[in-house]
Amino acid sequence: SYQPTAADVLAIGKADLVVYNGGTADGWMTSAIKNSGFKGKSVRLMDVLEDRLLHLSADHQDEHHHEETCEYDEHTWLSLKNAVLACQKISKALISVDTANEKAYTKNCADYIEKLEKLKNEKIEEFLKKIENVGIKNMLPNKKRKKNV
């Protein structure tokens, strides 16, 4: 796991805004923010996207206890919908610490979301073409397939 350097912690302490994913992979970030004397604004993407993240169940057993825990899939960046929400939240956070550049942040956010939407539409079209090429008969179990479908 990553261990921040003294220079990393110092840089965090001087920042106006810190954006980080959160989750177990970024566990070091919470203590780095605390230890740095950071006084700015922070955005933890796991908090922003909490309701949209996949819940992963894990069974933990030992001799005396059986416990099921629920964890979040912290790979927030794998969803285009999540990327849109994250972009909007980051843009708002940037504006809150740098109001003089609000127009630039707003435009950049809108431009990026447009690119994400285009990518999403391209992926949907690509998926639909694959389904069309496969045909319905290939989606049925072997027993139910008819030669002339």
Tab-separated table of N, CA and C in Angstrom:
chain	number	residue	atom	x	y	z
A	1	SER	N	0.835	-1.175	0.000
A	1	SER	CA	0.000	0.000	0.000
A	1	SER	C	0.882	1.242	0.000
A	2	TYR	N	0.334	2.305	-0.520
A	2	TYR	CA	1.087	3.549	-0.662
A	2	TYR	C	1.306	4.216	0.689
A	3	GLN	N	2.478	4.738	0.880
A	3	GLN	CA	2.808	5.519	2.072
A	3	GLN	C	3.220	6.908	1.612
A	4	PRO	N	2.501	7.955	2.025
A	4	PRO	CA	2.846	9.305	1.579
A	4	PRO	C	4.193	9.750	2.144
A	5	THR	N	4.899	10.506	1.354
A	5	THR	CA	6.168	11.074	1.806
A	5	THR	C	5.876	12.332	2.612
A	6	ALA	N	6.878	12.828	3.284
A	6	ALA	CA	6.733	14.085	4.025
A	6	ALA	C	6.344	15.207	3.065
A	7	ALA	N	6.907	15.186	1.863
A	7	ALA	CA	6.582	16.206	0.855
A	7	ALA	C	5.107	16.111	0.443
A	8	ASP	N	4.570	14.891	0.334
A	8	ASP	CA	3.149	14.707	0.005
A	8	ASP	C	2.260	15.330	1.079
A	9	VAL	N	2.565	15.039	2.322
A	9	VAL	CA	1.766	15.560	3.435
A	9	VAL	C	1.858	17.076	3.489
A	10	LEU	N	3.051	17.612	3.250
A	10	LEU	CA	3.250	19.065	3.222
A	10	LEU	C	2.416	19.697	2.102
A	11	ALA	N	2.428	19.086	0.927
A	11	ALA	CA	1.655	19.603	-0.213
A	11	ALA	C	0.154	19.576	0.088
A	12	ILE	N	-0.305	18.520	0.718
A	12	ILE	CA	-1.717	18.432	1.095
A	12	ILE	C	-2.075	19.569	2.044
A	13	GLY	N	-1.206	19.829	3.004
A	13	GLY	CA	-1.452	20.892	3.971
A	13	GLY	C	-1.563	22.266	3.344
A	14	LYS	N	-0.904	22.476	2.220
A	14	LYS	CA	-0.914	23.777	1.545
A	14	LYS	C	-2.038	23.913	0.512
A	15	ALA	N	-2.702	22.809	0.203
A	15	ALA	CA	-3.713	22.811	-0.865
A	15	ALA	C	-4.985	23.543	-0.444
A	16	ASP	N	-5.649	24.119	-1.427
A	16	ASP	CA	-6.977	24.706	-1.211
A	16	ASP	C	-8.059	23.647	-1.329
A	17	LEU	N	-7.786	22.628	-2.147
A	17	LEU	CA	-8.759	21.583	-2.420
A	17	LEU	C	-8.032	20.255	-2.583
A	18	VAL	N	-8.563	19.220	-1.952
A	18	VAL	CA	-8.039	17.862	-2.108
A	18	VAL	C	-9.196	16.992	-2.580
A	19	VAL	N	-8.990	16.307	-3.705
A	19	VAL	CA	-9.976	15.373	-4.244
A	19	VAL	C	-9.336	13.995	-4.209
A	20	TYR	N	-10.037	13.045	-3.611
A	20	TYR	CA	-9.504	11.685	-3.553
A	20	TYR	C	-10.640	10.687	-3.617
A	21	ASN	N	-10.300	9.469	-4.005
A	21	ASN	CA	-11.304	8.436	-4.203
A	21	ASN	C	-11.899	7.963	-2.889
A	22	GLY	N	-11.066	7.672	-1.907
A	22	GLY	CA	-11.536	7.094	-0.649
A	22	GLY	C	-11.433	5.590	-0.705
A	23	GLY	N	-12.017	4.922	0.222
A	23	GLY	CA	-11.956	3.468	0.251
A	23	GLY	C	-10.638	2.975	0.831
A	24	THR	N	-10.470	1.680	0.810
A	24	THR	CA	-9.292	1.089	1.439
A	24	THR	C	-8.006	1.435	0.718
A	25	ALA	N	-8.064	1.606	-0.592
A	25	ALA	CA	-6.849	1.936	-1.352
A	25	ALA	C	-6.323	3.324	-1.007
A	26	ASP	N	-7.219	4.201	-0.586
A	26	ASP	CA	-6.837	5.565	-0.203
A	26	ASP	C	-6.891	5.758	1.310
A	27	GLY	N	-6.793	4.700	2.065
A	27	GLY	CA	-6.880	4.796	3.513
A	27	GLY	C	-5.856	5.754	4.102
A	28	TRP	N	-4.723	5.840	3.470
A	28	TRP	CA	-3.654	6.730	3.935
A	28	TRP	C	-4.049	8.200	3.832
A	29	MET	N	-4.957	8.527	2.932
A	29	MET	CA	-5.287	9.930	2.666
A	29	MET	C	-5.952	10.607	3.862
A	30	THR	N	-6.827	9.908	4.549
A	30	THR	CA	-7.512	10.496	5.700
A	30	THR	C	-6.517	10.949	6.763
A	31	SER	N	-5.571	10.077	7.077
A	31	SER	CA	-4.576	10.469	8.086
A	31	SER	C	-3.625	11.531	7.548
A	32	ALA	N	-3.314	11.492	6.260
A	32	ALA	CA	-2.440	12.515	5.672
A	32	ALA	C	-3.106	13.887	5.732
A	33	ILE	N	-4.402	13.937	5.448
A	33	ILE	CA	-5.146	15.200	5.537
A	33	ILE	C	-5.125	15.707	6.986
A	34	LYS	N	-5.407	14.815	7.916
A	34	LYS	CA	-5.446	15.187	9.333
A	34	LYS	C	-4.067	15.659	9.820
A	35	ASN	N	-3.028	14.919	9.471
A	35	ASN	CA	-1.677	15.231	9.957
A	35	ASN	C	-1.034	16.423	9.261
A	36	SER	N	-1.582	16.830	8.136
A	36	SER	CA	-0.981	17.916	7.363
A	36	SER	C	-1.389	19.304	7.856
A	37	GLY	N	-2.423	19.353	8.674
A	37	GLY	CA	-2.952	20.651	9.084
A	37	GLY	C	-3.813	21.281	7.995
A	38	PHE	N	-4.279	20.468	7.085
A	38	PHE	CA	-5.102	20.916	5.959
A	38	PHE	C	-6.319	21.677	6.454
A	39	LYS	N	-6.561	22.838	5.879
A	39	LYS	CA	-7.703	23.682	6.273
A	39	LYS	C	-8.654	23.944	5.099
A	40	GLY	N	-8.356	23.363	3.951
A	40	GLY	CA	-9.157	23.630	2.761
A	40	GLY	C	-10.382	22.746	2.666
A	41	LYS	N	-10.859	22.602	1.445
A	41	LYS	CA	-12.046	21.797	1.151
A	41	LYS	C	-11.582	20.453	0.598
A	42	SER	N	-12.277	19.391	0.971
A	42	SER	CA	-11.935	18.074	0.423
A	42	SER	C	-13.179	17.422	-0.158
A	43	VAL	N	-12.955	16.623	-1.186
A	43	VAL	CA	-14.026	15.855	-1.824
A	43	VAL	C	-13.577	14.403	-1.839
A	44	ARG	N	-14.317	13.562	-1.126
A	44	ARG	CA	-14.070	12.122	-1.122
A	44	ARG	C	-15.115	11.505	-2.035
A	45	LEU	N	-14.683	10.995	-3.180
A	45	LEU	CA	-15.622	10.517	-4.200
A	45	LEU	C	-16.496	9.362	-3.710
A	46	MET	N	-15.987	8.544	-2.814
A	46	MET	CA	-16.810	7.455	-2.270
A	46	MET	C	-18.044	8.019	-1.551
A	47	ASP	N	-17.910	9.198	-0.934
A	47	ASP	CA	-19.060	9.824	-0.273
A	47	ASP	C	-20.035	10.387	-1.301
A	48	VAL	N	-19.499	10.984	-2.348
A	48	VAL	CA	-20.332	11.580	-3.393
A	48	VAL	C	-21.161	10.505	-4.091
A	49	LEU	N	-20.564	9.352	-4.316
A	49	LEU	CA	-21.184	8.301	-5.121
A	49	LEU	C	-21.741	7.147	-4.301
A	50	GLU	N	-21.783	7.292	-2.996
A	50	GLU	CA	-22.110	6.197	-2.095
A	50	GLU	C	-23.354	5.415	-2.497
A	51	ASP	N	-24.423	6.090	-2.840
A	51	ASP	CA	-25.667	5.403	-3.191
A	51	ASP	C	-25.580	4.659	-4.526
A	52	ARG	N	-24.577	4.965	-5.324
A	52	ARG	CA	-24.464	4.373	-6.655
A	52	ARG	C	-23.437	3.257	-6.724
A	53	LEU	N	-22.692	3.036	-5.663
A	53	LEU	CA	-21.617	2.051	-5.681
A	53	LEU	C	-22.159	0.653	-5.428
A	54	LEU	N	-21.523	-0.319	-6.046
A	54	LEU	CA	-21.913	-1.706	-5.832
A	54	LEU	C	-21.560	-2.127	-4.414
A	55	HIS	N	-22.446	-2.876	-3.820
A	55	HIS	CA	-22.183	-3.425	-2.497
A	55	HIS	C	-21.617	-4.825	-2.684
A	56	LEU	N	-20.493	-5.075	-2.077
A	56	LEU	CA	-19.891	-6.398	-2.133
A	56	LEU	C	-20.062	-7.051	-0.767
A	57	SER	N	-20.639	-8.227	-0.744
A	57	SER	CA	-20.814	-8.933	0.520
A	57	SER	C	-19.631	-9.859	0.735
A	58	ALA	N	-19.263	-9.988	1.974
A	58	ALA	CA	-18.183	-10.900	2.312
A	58	ALA	C	-18.561	-11.626	3.594
A	59	ASP	N	-18.395	-12.931	3.597
A	59	ASP	CA	-18.631	-13.715	4.806
A	59	ASP	C	-17.320	-13.850	5.554
A	60	HIS	N	-17.367	-13.535	6.834
A	60	HIS	CA	-16.206	-13.696	7.688
A	60	HIS	C	-16.580	-14.693	8.774
A	61	GLN	N	-15.838	-15.788	8.847
A	61	GLN	CA	-16.154	-16.809	9.826
A	61	GLN	C	-14.919	-17.120	10.665
A	62	ASP	N	-15.146	-17.362	11.905
A	62	ASP	CA	-14.129	-17.958	12.751
A	62	ASP	C	-14.832	-19.025	13.581
A	63	GLU	N	-14.162	-19.573	14.551
A	63	GLU	CA	-14.741	-20.675	15.330
A	63	GLU	C	-16.042	-20.297	16.031
A	64	HIS	N	-16.170	-19.030	16.442
A	64	HIS	CA	-17.284	-18.649	17.296
A	64	HIS	C	-18.300	-17.718	16.635
A	65	HIS	N	-17.941	-17.102	15.536
A	65	HIS	CA	-18.817	-16.086	14.965
A	65	HIS	C	-18.945	-16.261	13.459
A	66	HIS	N	-20.121	-15.942	12.981
A	66	HIS	CA	-20.354	-15.851	11.541
A	66	HIS	C	-20.880	-14.439	11.288
A	67	GLU	N	-20.155	-13.697	10.504
A	67	GLU	CA	-20.531	-12.306	10.284
A	67	GLU	C	-20.489	-12.004	8.792
A	68	GLU	N	-21.548	-11.361	8.309
A	68	GLU	CA	-21.547	-10.910	6.924
A	68	GLU	C	-21.371	-9.400	6.929
A	69	THR	N	-20.381	-8.951	6.188
A	69	THR	CA	-20.145	-7.517	6.113
A	69	THR	C	-20.430	-7.052	4.696
A	70	CYS	N	-20.650	-5.796	4.577
A	70	CYS	CA	-20.917	-5.208	3.284
A	70	CYS	C	-19.841	-4.157	3.007
A	71	GLU	N	-19.210	-4.267	1.874
A	71	GLU	CA	-18.191	-3.314	1.485
A	71	GLU	C	-18.597	-2.708	0.153
A	72	TYR	N	-18.069	-1.536	-0.138
A	72	TYR	CA	-18.328	-0.900	-1.417
A	72	TYR	C	-17.215	-1.218	-2.398
A	73	ASP	N	-17.599	-1.359	-3.657
A	73	ASP	CA	-16.608	-1.468	-4.718
A	73	ASP	C	-16.060	-0.067	-4.940
A	74	GLU	N	-14.801	0.138	-4.611
A	74	GLU	CA	-14.236	1.479	-4.656
A	74	GLU	C	-13.722	1.884	-6.040
A	75	HIS	N	-13.998	1.108	-7.039
A	75	HIS	CA	-13.571	1.431	-8.405
A	75	HIS	C	-14.568	2.415	-9.030
A	76	THR	N	-14.661	3.593	-8.447
A	76	THR	CA	-15.654	4.591	-8.835
A	76	THR	C	-15.508	5.040	-10.277
A	77	TRP	N	-14.315	4.973	-10.798
A	77	TRP	CA	-14.012	5.500	-12.121
A	77	TRP	C	-14.456	4.576	-13.248
A	78	LEU	N	-14.960	3.399	-12.945
A	78	LEU	CA	-15.340	2.445	-13.985
A	78	LEU	C	-16.720	2.691	-14.575
A	79	SER	N	-17.461	3.604	-14.023
A	79	SER	CA	-18.802	3.903	-14.503
A	79	SER	C	-18.843	5.292	-15.122
A	80	LEU	N	-19.375	5.375	-16.339
A	80	LEU	CA	-19.499	6.684	-16.981
A	80	LEU	C	-20.502	7.563	-16.235
A	81	LYS	N	-21.551	6.969	-15.687
A	81	LYS	CA	-22.522	7.747	-14.906
A	81	LYS	C	-21.856	8.315	-13.655
A	82	ASN	N	-21.034	7.505	-13.004
A	82	ASN	CA	-20.308	7.995	-11.837
A	82	ASN	C	-19.337	9.097	-12.228
A	83	ALA	N	-18.711	8.971	-13.386
A	83	ALA	CA	-17.768	9.992	-13.842
A	83	ALA	C	-18.475	11.333	-14.024
A	84	VAL	N	-19.697	11.311	-14.517
A	84	VAL	CA	-20.466	12.545	-14.687
A	84	VAL	C	-20.724	13.186	-13.322
A	85	LEU	N	-21.187	12.390	-12.371
A	85	LEU	CA	-21.462	12.922	-11.030
A	85	LEU	C	-20.189	13.443	-10.362
A	86	ALA	N	-19.106	12.711	-10.506
A	86	ALA	CA	-17.835	13.139	-9.924
A	86	ALA	C	-17.366	14.442	-10.554
A	87	CYS	N	-17.490	14.544	-11.867
A	87	CYS	CA	-17.100	15.760	-12.583
A	87	CYS	C	-17.884	16.967	-12.074
A	88	GLN	N	-19.172	16.796	-11.906
A	88	GLN	CA	-20.020	17.889	-11.407
A	88	GLN	C	-19.611	18.307	-9.994
A	89	LYS	N	-19.369	17.320	-9.126
A	89	LYS	CA	-18.990	17.619	-7.744
A	89	LYS	C	-17.622	18.305	-7.689
A	90	ILE	N	-16.679	17.820	-8.478
A	90	ILE	CA	-15.335	18.415	-8.496
A	90	ILE	C	-15.406	19.832	-9.035
A	91	SER	N	-16.207	20.047	-10.077
A	91	SER	CA	-16.363	21.389	-10.636
A	91	SER	C	-16.905	22.357	-9.585
A	92	LYS	N	-17.941	21.932	-8.862
A	92	LYS	CA	-18.521	22.781	-7.809
A	92	LYS	C	-17.497	23.073	-6.712
A	93	ALA	N	-16.705	22.071	-6.367
A	93	ALA	CA	-15.689	22.264	-5.330
A	93	ALA	C	-14.613	23.241	-5.800
A	94	LEU	N	-14.203	23.112	-7.057
A	94	LEU	CA	-13.214	24.057	-7.609
A	94	LEU	C	-13.755	25.484	-7.592
A	95	ILE	N	-15.005	25.628	-7.975
A	95	ILE	CA	-15.638	26.957	-7.969
A	95	ILE	C	-15.682	27.522	-6.552
A	96	SER	N	-15.935	26.682	-5.575
A	96	SER	CA	-16.035	27.162	-4.190
A	96	SER	C	-14.714	27.687	-3.648
A	97	VAL	N	-13.597	27.203	-4.191
A	97	VAL	CA	-12.288	27.683	-3.716
A	97	VAL	C	-11.637	28.662	-4.686
A	98	ASP	N	-12.236	28.828	-5.872
A	98	ASP	CA	-11.659	29.716	-6.898
A	98	ASP	C	-12.781	30.320	-7.728
A	99	THR	N	-13.571	31.193	-7.113
A	99	THR	CA	-14.746	31.766	-7.780
A	99	THR	C	-14.388	32.598	-9.003
A	100	ALA	N	-13.172	33.125	-9.054
A	100	ALA	CA	-12.766	33.957	-10.192
A	100	ALA	C	-12.756	33.168	-11.501
A	101	ASN	N	-12.628	31.856	-11.413
A	101	ASN	CA	-12.574	31.021	-12.615
A	101	ASN	C	-13.814	30.145	-12.792
A	102	GLU	N	-14.926	30.590	-12.229
A	102	GLU	CA	-16.167	29.813	-12.292
A	102	GLU	C	-16.569	29.481	-13.729
A	103	LYS	N	-16.507	30.450	-14.630
A	103	LYS	CA	-16.918	30.206	-16.024
A	103	LYS	C	-16.074	29.105	-16.661
A	104	ALA	N	-14.769	29.121	-16.416
A	104	ALA	CA	-13.880	28.107	-16.994
A	104	ALA	C	-14.202	26.725	-16.434
A	105	TYR	N	-14.393	26.636	-15.115
A	105	TYR	CA	-14.715	25.339	-14.515
A	105	TYR	C	-16.059	24.811	-15.023
A	106	THR	N	-17.033	25.693	-15.136
A	106	THR	CA	-18.364	25.301	-15.608
A	106	THR	C	-18.294	24.820	-17.056
A	107	LYS	N	-17.579	25.549	-17.896
A	107	LYS	CA	-17.436	25.162	-19.299
A	107	LYS	C	-16.673	23.841	-19.434
A	108	ASN	N	-15.569	23.716	-18.705
A	108	ASN	CA	-14.779	22.481	-18.775
A	108	ASN	C	-15.588	21.280	-18.309
A	109	CYS	N	-16.379	21.461	-17.276
A	109	CYS	CA	-17.224	20.382	-16.777
A	109	CYS	C	-18.254	19.985	-17.849
A	110	ALA	N	-18.912	20.970	-18.418
A	110	ALA	CA	-19.922	20.690	-19.455
A	110	ALA	C	-19.290	20.009	-20.663
A	111	ASP	N	-18.117	20.469	-21.073
A	111	ASP	CA	-17.420	19.860	-22.216
A	111	ASP	C	-17.053	18.407	-21.926
A	112	TYR	N	-16.571	18.160	-20.713
A	112	TYR	CA	-16.165	16.803	-20.355
A	112	TYR	C	-17.376	15.877	-20.261
A	113	ILE	N	-18.457	16.376	-19.688
A	113	ILE	CA	-19.672	15.570	-19.598
A	113	ILE	C	-20.203	15.246	-20.996
A	114	GLU	N	-20.096	16.193	-21.906
A	114	GLU	CA	-20.511	15.941	-23.290
A	114	GLU	C	-19.690	14.795	-23.894
A	115	LYS	N	-18.391	14.791	-23.633
A	115	LYS	CA	-17.527	13.709	-24.132
A	115	LYS	C	-17.907	12.371	-23.495
A	116	LEU	N	-18.206	12.388	-22.198
A	116	LEU	CA	-18.616	11.161	-21.519
A	116	LEU	C	-19.927	10.630	-22.079
A	117	GLU	N	-20.876	11.521	-22.340
A	117	GLU	CA	-22.168	11.110	-22.912
A	117	GLU	C	-21.981	10.521	-24.305
A	118	LYS	N	-21.104	11.128	-25.084
A	118	LYS	CA	-20.824	10.611	-26.425
A	118	LYS	C	-20.213	9.212	-26.328
A	119	LEU	N	-19.274	9.043	-25.410
A	119	LEU	CA	-18.651	7.738	-25.217
A	119	LEU	C	-19.690	6.710	-24.781
A	120	LYS	N	-20.562	7.090	-23.853
A	120	LYS	CA	-21.618	6.185	-23.387
A	120	LYS	C	-22.509	5.768	-24.545
A	121	ASN	N	-22.927	6.722	-25.376
A	121	ASN	CA	-23.786	6.410	-26.523
A	121	ASN	C	-23.086	5.504	-27.524
A	122	GLU	N	-21.787	5.733	-27.738
A	122	GLU	CA	-21.020	4.870	-28.640
A	122	GLU	C	-20.963	3.445	-28.103
A	123	LYS	N	-20.763	3.292	-26.795
A	123	LYS	CA	-20.689	1.962	-26.190
A	123	LYS	C	-22.040	1.258	-26.250
A	124	ILE	N	-23.118	2.008	-26.070
A	124	ILE	CA	-24.459	1.424	-26.169
A	124	ILE	C	-24.706	0.941	-27.592
A	125	GLU	N	-24.363	1.763	-28.580
A	125	GLU	CA	-24.541	1.367	-29.978
A	125	GLU	C	-23.699	0.135	-30.308
A	126	GLU	N	-22.477	0.105	-29.814
A	126	GLU	CA	-21.588	-1.039	-30.040
A	126	GLU	C	-22.197	-2.306	-29.435
A	127	PHE	N	-22.738	-2.199	-28.237
A	127	PHE	CA	-23.370	-3.332	-27.572
A	127	PHE	C	-24.593	-3.812	-28.357
A	128	LEU	N	-25.423	-2.866	-28.810
A	128	LEU	CA	-26.619	-3.240	-29.563
A	128	LEU	C	-26.261	-3.943	-30.872
A	129	LYS	N	-25.197	-3.500	-31.524
A	129	LYS	CA	-24.751	-4.175	-32.755
A	129	LYS	C	-24.303	-5.597	-32.463
A	130	LYS	N	-23.623	-5.787	-31.340
A	130	LYS	CA	-23.182	-7.139	-30.979
A	130	LYS	C	-24.381	-8.038	-30.733
A	131	ILE	N	-25.385	-7.524	-30.046
A	131	ILE	CA	-26.595	-8.314	-29.782
A	131	ILE	C	-27.286	-8.651	-31.096
A	132	GLU	N	-27.381	-7.659	-31.975
A	132	GLU	CA	-28.029	-7.865	-33.272
A	132	GLU	C	-27.293	-8.939	-34.069
A	133	ASN	N	-25.973	-8.927	-34.021
A	133	ASN	CA	-25.178	-9.908	-34.765
A	133	ASN	C	-25.287	-11.307	-34.181
A	134	VAL	N	-25.488	-11.400	-32.885
A	134	VAL	CA	-25.603	-12.696	-32.234
A	134	VAL	C	-26.949	-13.324	-32.569
A	135	GLY	N	-27.985	-12.536	-32.549
A	135	GLY	CA	-29.320	-13.051	-32.852
A	135	GLY	C	-29.960	-13.677	-31.629
A	136	ILE	N	-31.267	-13.677	-31.614
A	136	ILE	CA	-32.014	-14.182	-30.465
A	136	ILE	C	-31.812	-15.670	-30.258
A	137	LYS	N	-31.649	-16.442	-31.316
A	137	LYS	CA	-31.545	-17.893	-31.132
A	137	LYS	C	-30.296	-18.266	-30.344
A	138	ASN	N	-29.255	-17.483	-30.439
A	138	ASN	CA	-28.041	-17.787	-29.695
A	138	ASN	C	-28.148	-17.423	-28.215
A	139	MET	N	-29.199	-16.726	-27.854
A	139	MET	CA	-29.400	-16.359	-26.458
A	139	MET	C	-30.187	-17.432	-25.705
A	140	LEU	N	-30.809	-18.343	-26.444
A	140	LEU	CA	-31.605	-19.404	-25.833
A	140	LEU	C	-30.711	-20.574	-25.449
A	141	PRO	N	-31.103	-21.325	-24.414
A	141	PRO	CA	-30.348	-22.535	-24.079
A	141	PRO	C	-30.364	-23.505	-25.260
A	142	ASN	N	-29.360	-24.330	-25.383
A	142	ASN	CA	-29.227	-25.251	-26.521
A	142	ASN	C	-30.481	-26.084	-26.755
A	143	LYS	N	-31.141	-26.541	-25.708
A	143	LYS	CA	-32.329	-27.387	-25.851
A	143	LYS	C	-33.472	-26.684	-26.556
A	144	LYS	N	-33.566	-25.364	-26.365
A	144	LYS	CA	-34.705	-24.642	-26.897
A	144	LYS	C	-34.425	-23.992	-28.264
A	145	ARG	N	-33.230	-24.125	-28.747
A	145	ARG	CA	-32.907	-23.532	-30.048
A	145	ARG	C	-33.569	-24.346	-31.170
A	146	LYS	N	-34.087	-23.640	-32.140
A	146	LYS	CA	-34.645	-24.297	-33.322
A	146	LYS	C	-33.764	-23.909	-34.486
A	147	LYS	N	-33.616	-24.804	-35.416
A	147	LYS	CA	-32.728	-24.553	-36.550
A	147	LYS	C	-33.211	-23.406	-37.424
A	148	ASN	N	-34.510	-23.163	-37.479
A	148	ASN	CA	-35.036	-22.151	-38.376
A	148	ASN	C	-35.405	-20.841	-37.681
A	149	VAL	N	-34.932	-20.600	-36.484
A	149	VAL	CA	-35.275	-19.369	-35.763
A	149	VAL	C	-34.414	-18.247	-36.264
